[in-house]
PDB file of C-alpha atoms in Angstrom:
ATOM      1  CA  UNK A  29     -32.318 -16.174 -15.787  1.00  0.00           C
ATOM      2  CA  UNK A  30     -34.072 -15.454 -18.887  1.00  0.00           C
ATOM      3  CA  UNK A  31     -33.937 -11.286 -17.916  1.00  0.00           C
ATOM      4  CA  UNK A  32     -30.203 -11.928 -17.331  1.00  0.00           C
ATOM      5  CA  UNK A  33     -29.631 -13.136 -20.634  1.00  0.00           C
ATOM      6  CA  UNK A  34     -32.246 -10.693 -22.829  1.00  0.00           C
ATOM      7  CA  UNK A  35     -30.352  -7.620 -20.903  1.00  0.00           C
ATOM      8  CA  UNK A  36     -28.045  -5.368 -22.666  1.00  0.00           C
ATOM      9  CA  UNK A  37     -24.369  -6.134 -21.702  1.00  0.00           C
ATOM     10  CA  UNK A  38     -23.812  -2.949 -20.011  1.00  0.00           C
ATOM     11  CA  UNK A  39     -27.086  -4.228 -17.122  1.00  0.00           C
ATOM     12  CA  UNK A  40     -25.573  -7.942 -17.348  1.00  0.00           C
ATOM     13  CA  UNK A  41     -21.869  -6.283 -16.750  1.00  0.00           C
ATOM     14  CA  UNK A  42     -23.334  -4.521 -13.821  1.00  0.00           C
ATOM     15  CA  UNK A  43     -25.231  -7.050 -12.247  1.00  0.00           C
ATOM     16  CA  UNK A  44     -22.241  -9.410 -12.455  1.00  0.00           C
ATOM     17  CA  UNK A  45     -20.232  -6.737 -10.590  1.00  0.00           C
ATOM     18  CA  UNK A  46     -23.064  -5.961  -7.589  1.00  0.00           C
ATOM     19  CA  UNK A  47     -23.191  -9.498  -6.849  1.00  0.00           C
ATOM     20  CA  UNK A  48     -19.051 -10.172  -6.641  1.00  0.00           C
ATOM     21  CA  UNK A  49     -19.193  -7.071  -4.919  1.00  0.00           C
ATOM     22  CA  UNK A  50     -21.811  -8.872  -2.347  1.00  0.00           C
ATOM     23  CA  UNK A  51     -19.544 -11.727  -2.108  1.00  0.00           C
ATOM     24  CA  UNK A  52     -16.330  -9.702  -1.221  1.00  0.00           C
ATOM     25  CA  UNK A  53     -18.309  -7.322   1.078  1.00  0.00           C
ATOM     26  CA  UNK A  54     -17.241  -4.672  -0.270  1.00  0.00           C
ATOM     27  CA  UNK A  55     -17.666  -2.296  -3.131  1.00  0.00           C
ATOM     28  CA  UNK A  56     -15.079  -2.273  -5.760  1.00  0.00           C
ATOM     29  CA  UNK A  57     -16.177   1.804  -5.779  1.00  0.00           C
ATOM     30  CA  UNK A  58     -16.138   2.066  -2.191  1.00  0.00           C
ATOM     31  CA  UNK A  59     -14.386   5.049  -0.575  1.00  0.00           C
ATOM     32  CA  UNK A  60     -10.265   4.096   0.163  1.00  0.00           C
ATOM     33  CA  UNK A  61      -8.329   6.043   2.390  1.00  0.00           C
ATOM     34  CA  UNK A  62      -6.226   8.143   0.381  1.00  0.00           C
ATOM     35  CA  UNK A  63      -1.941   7.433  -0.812  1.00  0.00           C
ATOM     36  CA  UNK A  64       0.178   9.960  -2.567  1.00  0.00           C
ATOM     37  CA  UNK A  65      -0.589  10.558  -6.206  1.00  0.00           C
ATOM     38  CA  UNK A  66       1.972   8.480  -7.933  1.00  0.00           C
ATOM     39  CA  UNK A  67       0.986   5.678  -6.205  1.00  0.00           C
ATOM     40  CA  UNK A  68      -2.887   5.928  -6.505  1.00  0.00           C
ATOM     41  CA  UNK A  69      -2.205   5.722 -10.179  1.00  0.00           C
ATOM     42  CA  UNK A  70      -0.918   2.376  -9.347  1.00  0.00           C
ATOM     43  CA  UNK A  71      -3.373   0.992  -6.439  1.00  0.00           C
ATOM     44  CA  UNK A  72      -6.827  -0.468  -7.227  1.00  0.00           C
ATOM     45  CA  UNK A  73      -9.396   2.287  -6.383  1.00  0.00           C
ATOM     46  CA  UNK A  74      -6.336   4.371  -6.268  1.00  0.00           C
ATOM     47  CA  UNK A  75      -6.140   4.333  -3.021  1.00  0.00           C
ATOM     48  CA  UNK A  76      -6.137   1.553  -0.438  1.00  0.00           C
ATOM     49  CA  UNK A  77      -9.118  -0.329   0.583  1.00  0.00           C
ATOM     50  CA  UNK A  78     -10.839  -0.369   4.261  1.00  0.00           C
ATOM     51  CA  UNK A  79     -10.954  -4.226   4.892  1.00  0.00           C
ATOM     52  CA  UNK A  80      -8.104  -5.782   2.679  1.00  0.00           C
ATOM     53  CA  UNK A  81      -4.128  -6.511   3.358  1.00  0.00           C
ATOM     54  CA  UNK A  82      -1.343  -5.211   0.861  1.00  0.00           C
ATOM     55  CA  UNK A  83       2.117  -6.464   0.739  1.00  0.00           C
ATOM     56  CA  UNK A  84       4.754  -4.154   0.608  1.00  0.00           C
ATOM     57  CA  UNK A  85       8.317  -4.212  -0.528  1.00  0.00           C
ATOM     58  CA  UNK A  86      11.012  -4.462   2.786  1.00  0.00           C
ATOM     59  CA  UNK A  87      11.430  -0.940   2.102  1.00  0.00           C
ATOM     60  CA  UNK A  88      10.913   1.777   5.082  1.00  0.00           C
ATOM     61  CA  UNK A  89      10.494   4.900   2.817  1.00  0.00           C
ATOM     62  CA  UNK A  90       7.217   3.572   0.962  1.00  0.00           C
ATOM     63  CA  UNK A  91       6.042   1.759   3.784  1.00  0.00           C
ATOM     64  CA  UNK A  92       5.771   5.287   5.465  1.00  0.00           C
ATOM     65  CA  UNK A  93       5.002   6.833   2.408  1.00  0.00           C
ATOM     66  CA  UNK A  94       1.916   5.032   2.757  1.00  0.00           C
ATOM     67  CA  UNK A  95       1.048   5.633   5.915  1.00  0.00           C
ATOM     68  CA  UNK A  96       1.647   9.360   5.654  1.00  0.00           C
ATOM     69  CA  UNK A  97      -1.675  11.102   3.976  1.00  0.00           C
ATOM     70  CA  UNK A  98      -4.015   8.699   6.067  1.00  0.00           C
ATOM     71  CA  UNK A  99      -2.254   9.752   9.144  1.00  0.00           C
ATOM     72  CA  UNK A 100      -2.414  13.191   7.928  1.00  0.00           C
ATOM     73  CA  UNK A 101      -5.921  13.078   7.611  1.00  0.00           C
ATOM     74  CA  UNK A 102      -7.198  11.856  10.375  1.00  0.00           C
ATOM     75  CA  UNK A 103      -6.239   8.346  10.337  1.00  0.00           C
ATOM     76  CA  UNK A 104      -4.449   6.794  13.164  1.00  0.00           C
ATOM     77  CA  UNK A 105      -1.988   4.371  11.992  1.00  0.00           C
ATOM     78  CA  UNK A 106       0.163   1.517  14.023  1.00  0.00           C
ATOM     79  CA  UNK A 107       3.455  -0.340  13.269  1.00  0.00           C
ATOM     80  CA  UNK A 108       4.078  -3.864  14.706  1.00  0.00           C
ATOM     81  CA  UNK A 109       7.290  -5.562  14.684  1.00  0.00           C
ATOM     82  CA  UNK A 110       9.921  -2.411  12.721  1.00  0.00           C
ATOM     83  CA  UNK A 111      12.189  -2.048  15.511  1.00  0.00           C
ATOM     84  CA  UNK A 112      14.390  -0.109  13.194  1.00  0.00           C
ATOM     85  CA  UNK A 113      11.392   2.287  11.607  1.00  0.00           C
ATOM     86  CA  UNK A 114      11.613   5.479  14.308  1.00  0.00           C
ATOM     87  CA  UNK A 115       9.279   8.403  14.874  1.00  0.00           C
ATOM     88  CA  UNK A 116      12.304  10.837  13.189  1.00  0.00           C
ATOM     89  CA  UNK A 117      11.860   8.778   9.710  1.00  0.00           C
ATOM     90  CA  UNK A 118       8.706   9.075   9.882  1.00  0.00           C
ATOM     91  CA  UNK A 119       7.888  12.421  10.490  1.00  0.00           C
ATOM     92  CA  UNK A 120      10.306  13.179   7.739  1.00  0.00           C
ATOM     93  CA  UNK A 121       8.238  11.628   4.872  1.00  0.00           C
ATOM     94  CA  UNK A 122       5.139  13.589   6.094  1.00  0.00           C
ATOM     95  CA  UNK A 123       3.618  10.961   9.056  1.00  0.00           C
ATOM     96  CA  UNK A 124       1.435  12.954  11.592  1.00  0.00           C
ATOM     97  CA  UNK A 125       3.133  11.981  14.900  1.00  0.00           C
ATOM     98  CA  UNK A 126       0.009  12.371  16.998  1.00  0.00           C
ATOM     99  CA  UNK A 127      -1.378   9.298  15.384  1.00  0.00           C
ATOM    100  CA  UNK A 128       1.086   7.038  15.072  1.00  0.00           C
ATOM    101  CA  UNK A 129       1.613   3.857  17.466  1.00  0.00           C
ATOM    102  CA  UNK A 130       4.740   2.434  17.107  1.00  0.00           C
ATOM    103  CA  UNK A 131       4.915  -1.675  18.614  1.00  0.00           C
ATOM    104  CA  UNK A 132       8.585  -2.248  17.865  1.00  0.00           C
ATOM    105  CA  UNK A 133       8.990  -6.019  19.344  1.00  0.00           C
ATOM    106  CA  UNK A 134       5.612  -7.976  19.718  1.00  0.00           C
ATOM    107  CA  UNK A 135       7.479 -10.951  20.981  1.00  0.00           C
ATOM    108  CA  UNK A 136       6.295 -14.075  20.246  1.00  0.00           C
ATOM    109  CA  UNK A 137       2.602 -13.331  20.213  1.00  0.00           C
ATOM    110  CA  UNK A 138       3.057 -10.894  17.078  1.00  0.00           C
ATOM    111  CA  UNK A 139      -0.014 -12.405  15.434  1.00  0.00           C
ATOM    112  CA  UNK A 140      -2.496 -11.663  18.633  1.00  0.00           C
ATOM    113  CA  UNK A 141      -1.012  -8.377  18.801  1.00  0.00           C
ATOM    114  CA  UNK A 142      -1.652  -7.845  15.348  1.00  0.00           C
ATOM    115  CA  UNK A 143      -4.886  -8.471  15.509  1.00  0.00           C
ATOM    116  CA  UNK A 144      -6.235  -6.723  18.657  1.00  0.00           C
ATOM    117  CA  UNK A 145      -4.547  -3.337  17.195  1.00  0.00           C
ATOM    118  CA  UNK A 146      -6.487  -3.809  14.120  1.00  0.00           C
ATOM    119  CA  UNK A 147      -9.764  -3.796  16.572  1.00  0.00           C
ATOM    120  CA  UNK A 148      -9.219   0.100  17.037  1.00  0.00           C
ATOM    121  CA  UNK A 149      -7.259   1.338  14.460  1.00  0.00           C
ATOM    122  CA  UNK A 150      -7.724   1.933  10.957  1.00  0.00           C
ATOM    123  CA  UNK A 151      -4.402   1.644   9.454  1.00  0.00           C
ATOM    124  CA  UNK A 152      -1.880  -1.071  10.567  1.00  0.00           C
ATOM    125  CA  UNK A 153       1.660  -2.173   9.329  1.00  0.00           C
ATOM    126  CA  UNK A 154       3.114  -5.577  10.470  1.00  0.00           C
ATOM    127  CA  UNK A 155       6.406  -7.236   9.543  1.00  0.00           C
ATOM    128  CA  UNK A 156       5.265 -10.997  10.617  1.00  0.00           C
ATOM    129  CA  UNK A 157       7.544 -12.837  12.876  1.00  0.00           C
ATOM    130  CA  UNK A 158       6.655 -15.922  12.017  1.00  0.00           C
ATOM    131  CA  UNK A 159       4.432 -18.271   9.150  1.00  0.00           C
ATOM    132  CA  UNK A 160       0.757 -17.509   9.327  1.00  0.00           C
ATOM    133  CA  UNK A 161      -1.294 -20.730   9.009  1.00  0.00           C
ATOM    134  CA  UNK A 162      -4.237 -20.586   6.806  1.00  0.00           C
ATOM    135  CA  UNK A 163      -6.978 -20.452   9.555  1.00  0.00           C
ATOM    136  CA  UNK A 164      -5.054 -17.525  11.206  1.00  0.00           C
ATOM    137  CA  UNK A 165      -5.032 -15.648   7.696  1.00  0.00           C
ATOM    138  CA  UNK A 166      -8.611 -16.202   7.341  1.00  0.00           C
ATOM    139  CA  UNK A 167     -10.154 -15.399  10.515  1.00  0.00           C
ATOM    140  CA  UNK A 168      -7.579 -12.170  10.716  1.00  0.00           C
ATOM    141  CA  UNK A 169      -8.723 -11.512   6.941  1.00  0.00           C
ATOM    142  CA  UNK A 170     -12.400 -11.555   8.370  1.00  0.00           C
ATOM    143  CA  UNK A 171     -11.406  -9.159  11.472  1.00  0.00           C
ATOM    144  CA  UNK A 172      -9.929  -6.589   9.122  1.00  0.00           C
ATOM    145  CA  UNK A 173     -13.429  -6.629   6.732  1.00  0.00           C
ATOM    146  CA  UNK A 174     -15.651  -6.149   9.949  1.00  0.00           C
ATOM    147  CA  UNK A 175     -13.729  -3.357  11.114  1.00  0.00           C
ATOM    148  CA  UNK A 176     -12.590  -2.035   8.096  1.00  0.00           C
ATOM    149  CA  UNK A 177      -9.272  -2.234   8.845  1.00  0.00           C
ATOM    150  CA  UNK A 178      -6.422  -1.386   5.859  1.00  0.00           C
ATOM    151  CA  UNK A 179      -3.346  -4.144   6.673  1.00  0.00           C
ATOM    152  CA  UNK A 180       0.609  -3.552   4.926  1.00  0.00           C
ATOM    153  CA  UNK A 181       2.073  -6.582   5.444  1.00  0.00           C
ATOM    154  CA  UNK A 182       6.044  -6.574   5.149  1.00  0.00           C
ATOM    155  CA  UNK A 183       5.615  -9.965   3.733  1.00  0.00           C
ATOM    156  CA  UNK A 184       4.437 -12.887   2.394  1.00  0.00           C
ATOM    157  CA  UNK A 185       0.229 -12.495   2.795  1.00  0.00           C
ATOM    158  CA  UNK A 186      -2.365 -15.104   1.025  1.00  0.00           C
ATOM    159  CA  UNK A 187      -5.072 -12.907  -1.286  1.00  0.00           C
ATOM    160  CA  UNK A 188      -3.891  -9.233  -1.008  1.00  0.00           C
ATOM    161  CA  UNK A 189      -5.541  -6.849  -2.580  1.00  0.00           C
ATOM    162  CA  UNK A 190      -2.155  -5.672  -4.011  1.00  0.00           C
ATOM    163  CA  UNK A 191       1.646  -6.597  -3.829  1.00  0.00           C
ATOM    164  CA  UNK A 192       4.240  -3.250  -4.006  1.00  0.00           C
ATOM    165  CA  UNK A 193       7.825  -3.575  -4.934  1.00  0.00           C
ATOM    166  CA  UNK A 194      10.673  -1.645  -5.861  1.00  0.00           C
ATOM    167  CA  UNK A 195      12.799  -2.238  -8.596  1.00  0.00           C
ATOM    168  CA  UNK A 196      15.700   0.159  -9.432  1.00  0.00           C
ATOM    169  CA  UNK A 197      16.591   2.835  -7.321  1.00  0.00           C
ATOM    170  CA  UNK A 198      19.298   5.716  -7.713  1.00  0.00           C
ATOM    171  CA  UNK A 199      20.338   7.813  -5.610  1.00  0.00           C
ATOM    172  CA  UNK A 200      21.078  11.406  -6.641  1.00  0.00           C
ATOM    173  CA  UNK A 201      22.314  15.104  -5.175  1.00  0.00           C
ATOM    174  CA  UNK A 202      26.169  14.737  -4.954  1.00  0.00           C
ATOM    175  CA  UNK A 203      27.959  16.416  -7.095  1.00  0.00           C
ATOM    176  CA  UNK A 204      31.773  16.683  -8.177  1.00  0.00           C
ATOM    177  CA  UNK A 205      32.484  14.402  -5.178  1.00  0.00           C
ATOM    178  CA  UNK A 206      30.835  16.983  -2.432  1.00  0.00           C
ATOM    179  CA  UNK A 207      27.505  17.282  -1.258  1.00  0.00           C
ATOM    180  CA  UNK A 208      24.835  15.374   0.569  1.00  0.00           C
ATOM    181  CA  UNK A 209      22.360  12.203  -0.839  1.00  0.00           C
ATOM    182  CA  UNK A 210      19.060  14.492  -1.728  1.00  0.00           C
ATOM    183  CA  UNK A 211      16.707  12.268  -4.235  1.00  0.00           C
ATOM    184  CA  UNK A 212      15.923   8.999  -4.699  1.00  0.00           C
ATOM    185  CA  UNK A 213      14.502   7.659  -7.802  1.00  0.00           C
ATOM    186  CA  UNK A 214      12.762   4.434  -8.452  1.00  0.00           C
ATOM    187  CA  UNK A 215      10.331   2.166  -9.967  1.00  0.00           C
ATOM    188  CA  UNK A 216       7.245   0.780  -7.938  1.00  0.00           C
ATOM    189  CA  UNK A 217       5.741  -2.213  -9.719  1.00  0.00           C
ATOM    190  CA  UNK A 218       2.368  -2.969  -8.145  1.00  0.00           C
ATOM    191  CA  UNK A 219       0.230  -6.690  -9.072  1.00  0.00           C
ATOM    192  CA  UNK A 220      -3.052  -7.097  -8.304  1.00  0.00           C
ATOM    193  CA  UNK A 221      -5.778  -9.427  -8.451  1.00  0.00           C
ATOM    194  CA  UNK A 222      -7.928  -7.606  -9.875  1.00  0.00           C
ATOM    195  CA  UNK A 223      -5.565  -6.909 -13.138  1.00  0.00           C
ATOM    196  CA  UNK A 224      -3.204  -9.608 -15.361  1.00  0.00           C
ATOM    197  CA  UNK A 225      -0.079  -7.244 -15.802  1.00  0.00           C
ATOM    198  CA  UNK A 226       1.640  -5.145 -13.248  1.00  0.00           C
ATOM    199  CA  UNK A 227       1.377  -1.596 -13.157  1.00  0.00           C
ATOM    200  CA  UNK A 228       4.842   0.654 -12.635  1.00  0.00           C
ATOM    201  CA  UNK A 229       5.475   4.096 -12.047  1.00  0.00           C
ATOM    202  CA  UNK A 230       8.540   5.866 -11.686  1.00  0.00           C
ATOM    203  CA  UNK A 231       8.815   7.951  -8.660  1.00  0.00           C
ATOM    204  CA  UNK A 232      11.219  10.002  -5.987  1.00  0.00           C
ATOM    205  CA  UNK A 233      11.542   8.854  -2.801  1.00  0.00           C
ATOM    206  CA  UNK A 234      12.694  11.083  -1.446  1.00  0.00           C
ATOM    207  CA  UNK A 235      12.506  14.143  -3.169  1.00  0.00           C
ATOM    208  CA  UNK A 236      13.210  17.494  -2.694  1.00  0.00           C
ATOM    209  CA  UNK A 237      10.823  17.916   0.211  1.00  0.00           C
ATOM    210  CA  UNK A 238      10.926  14.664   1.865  1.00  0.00           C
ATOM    211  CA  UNK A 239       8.233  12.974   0.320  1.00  0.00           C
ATOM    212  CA  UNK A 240       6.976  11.197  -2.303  1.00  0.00           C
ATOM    213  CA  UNK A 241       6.155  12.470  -6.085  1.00  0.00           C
ATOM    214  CA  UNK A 242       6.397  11.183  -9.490  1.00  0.00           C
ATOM    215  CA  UNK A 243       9.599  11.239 -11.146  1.00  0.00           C
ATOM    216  CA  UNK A 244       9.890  13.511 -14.715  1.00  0.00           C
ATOM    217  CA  UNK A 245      10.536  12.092 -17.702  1.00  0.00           C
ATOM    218  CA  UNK A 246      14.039  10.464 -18.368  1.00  0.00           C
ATOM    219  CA  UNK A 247      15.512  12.388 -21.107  1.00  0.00           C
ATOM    220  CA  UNK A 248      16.449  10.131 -24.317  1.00  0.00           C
ATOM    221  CA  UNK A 249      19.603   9.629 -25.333  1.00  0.00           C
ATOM    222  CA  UNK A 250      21.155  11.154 -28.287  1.00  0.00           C
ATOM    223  CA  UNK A 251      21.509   8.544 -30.734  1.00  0.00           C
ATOM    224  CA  UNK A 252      25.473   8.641 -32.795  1.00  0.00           C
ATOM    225  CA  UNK A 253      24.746   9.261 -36.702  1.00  0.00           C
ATOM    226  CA  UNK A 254      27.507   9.139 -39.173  1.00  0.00           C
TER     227      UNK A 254
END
């Protein structure tokens, strides 16, 4: 104890960190599998973390948003219980077909299904049907860390590593009452544990290519003088 104390706060910093690391099994440094720009600005480790669940806003665009550069990269990814998310969305907002496993009613057993998907792949998206009790949570919670499994939950989930929501959105592209719905703009306001205030970002989802970018700058308003 008395090295811990006599140690410069920099070692006593880092010690404190390798040993809450030990506890969480995992490195707060370790490699995440990788989300579009905008939002790794937003995400711990900017990216999201083999092992831990994230809640996600009932929104189908960032869900898949999230899914897309993991899939791209070699990541197969699975969605349980989204009978309304389809392979057309999805390849739309830049999800690699060839690894995506679609589970559109579970039934009942949503939970089991859950969990035995999360055995094999590396990336999987569940809108619960049902309350989770807290030994469930925790003995999925422990599956996901063993197999390094990332989990977006549609939902309410106990101890995420982050929540994502959406605040404002505005659609944009028609003009002078013709035209077609190209851009959507909003704010993504993501809490974490590991932080006391949100972060938020303004971004387009879509934007002009389908995907997912940061939004530019609003322009200020002129001000009246006189």
């Amino acid at each position: 104890m008395r090295a811990i104390m006599s140690a410069p706060a920099t070692a006593q910093v880092s010690l404190l960190r390798s040993r809450l690391e030990q506890l969480q099994g995992r490195r707060l440094d370790a490699p995440v599998l990788p989300v579009p720009p905008a939002l790794a600005d937003l995400l711990p480790g900017r990216g999201l973390r083999p092992g831990q669940a994230y809640t996600v806003a009932p929104s189908g665009s960032l869900l898949l948003a999230l899914l897309a550069r993991p899939s791209r990269e070699g990541s197969w990814c699975a969605v349980v219980g989204m009978p309304e998310l389809g392979a057309e969305a999805a390849e739309q907002l830049g999800v690699d077909l060839n690894r995506l496993v679609l589970i559109p009613d579970p039934g009942p057993r949503w939970l089991a299904v859950t969990a035995t998907v999360a055995d094999v792949l590396p990336v999987v998206a569940v809108r619960p049907g049902g309350r989770v009790s807290a030994g469930e949570t925790a003995r999925l919670s422990a599956r996901l860390r063993e197999k390094g499994t990332v989990l977006l939950v549609q939902g309410v989930w106990p101890q995420a590593e982050a929540s994502l929501a959406v605040d404002t959105a505005e659609w944009s592209g028609v003009g002078d009452g013709y035209g077609f719905l190209r851009r959507r703009a909003m704010t993504v306001s993501v809490t974490s544990r590991r932080w006391a205030a949100p972060r938020r970002g303004r971004m387009l989802l879509p934007d002009d290519t389908g995907g997912l970018t940061a939004a530019p700058p609003q322009p200020e308003r002129m001000r009246a003088v006189g």
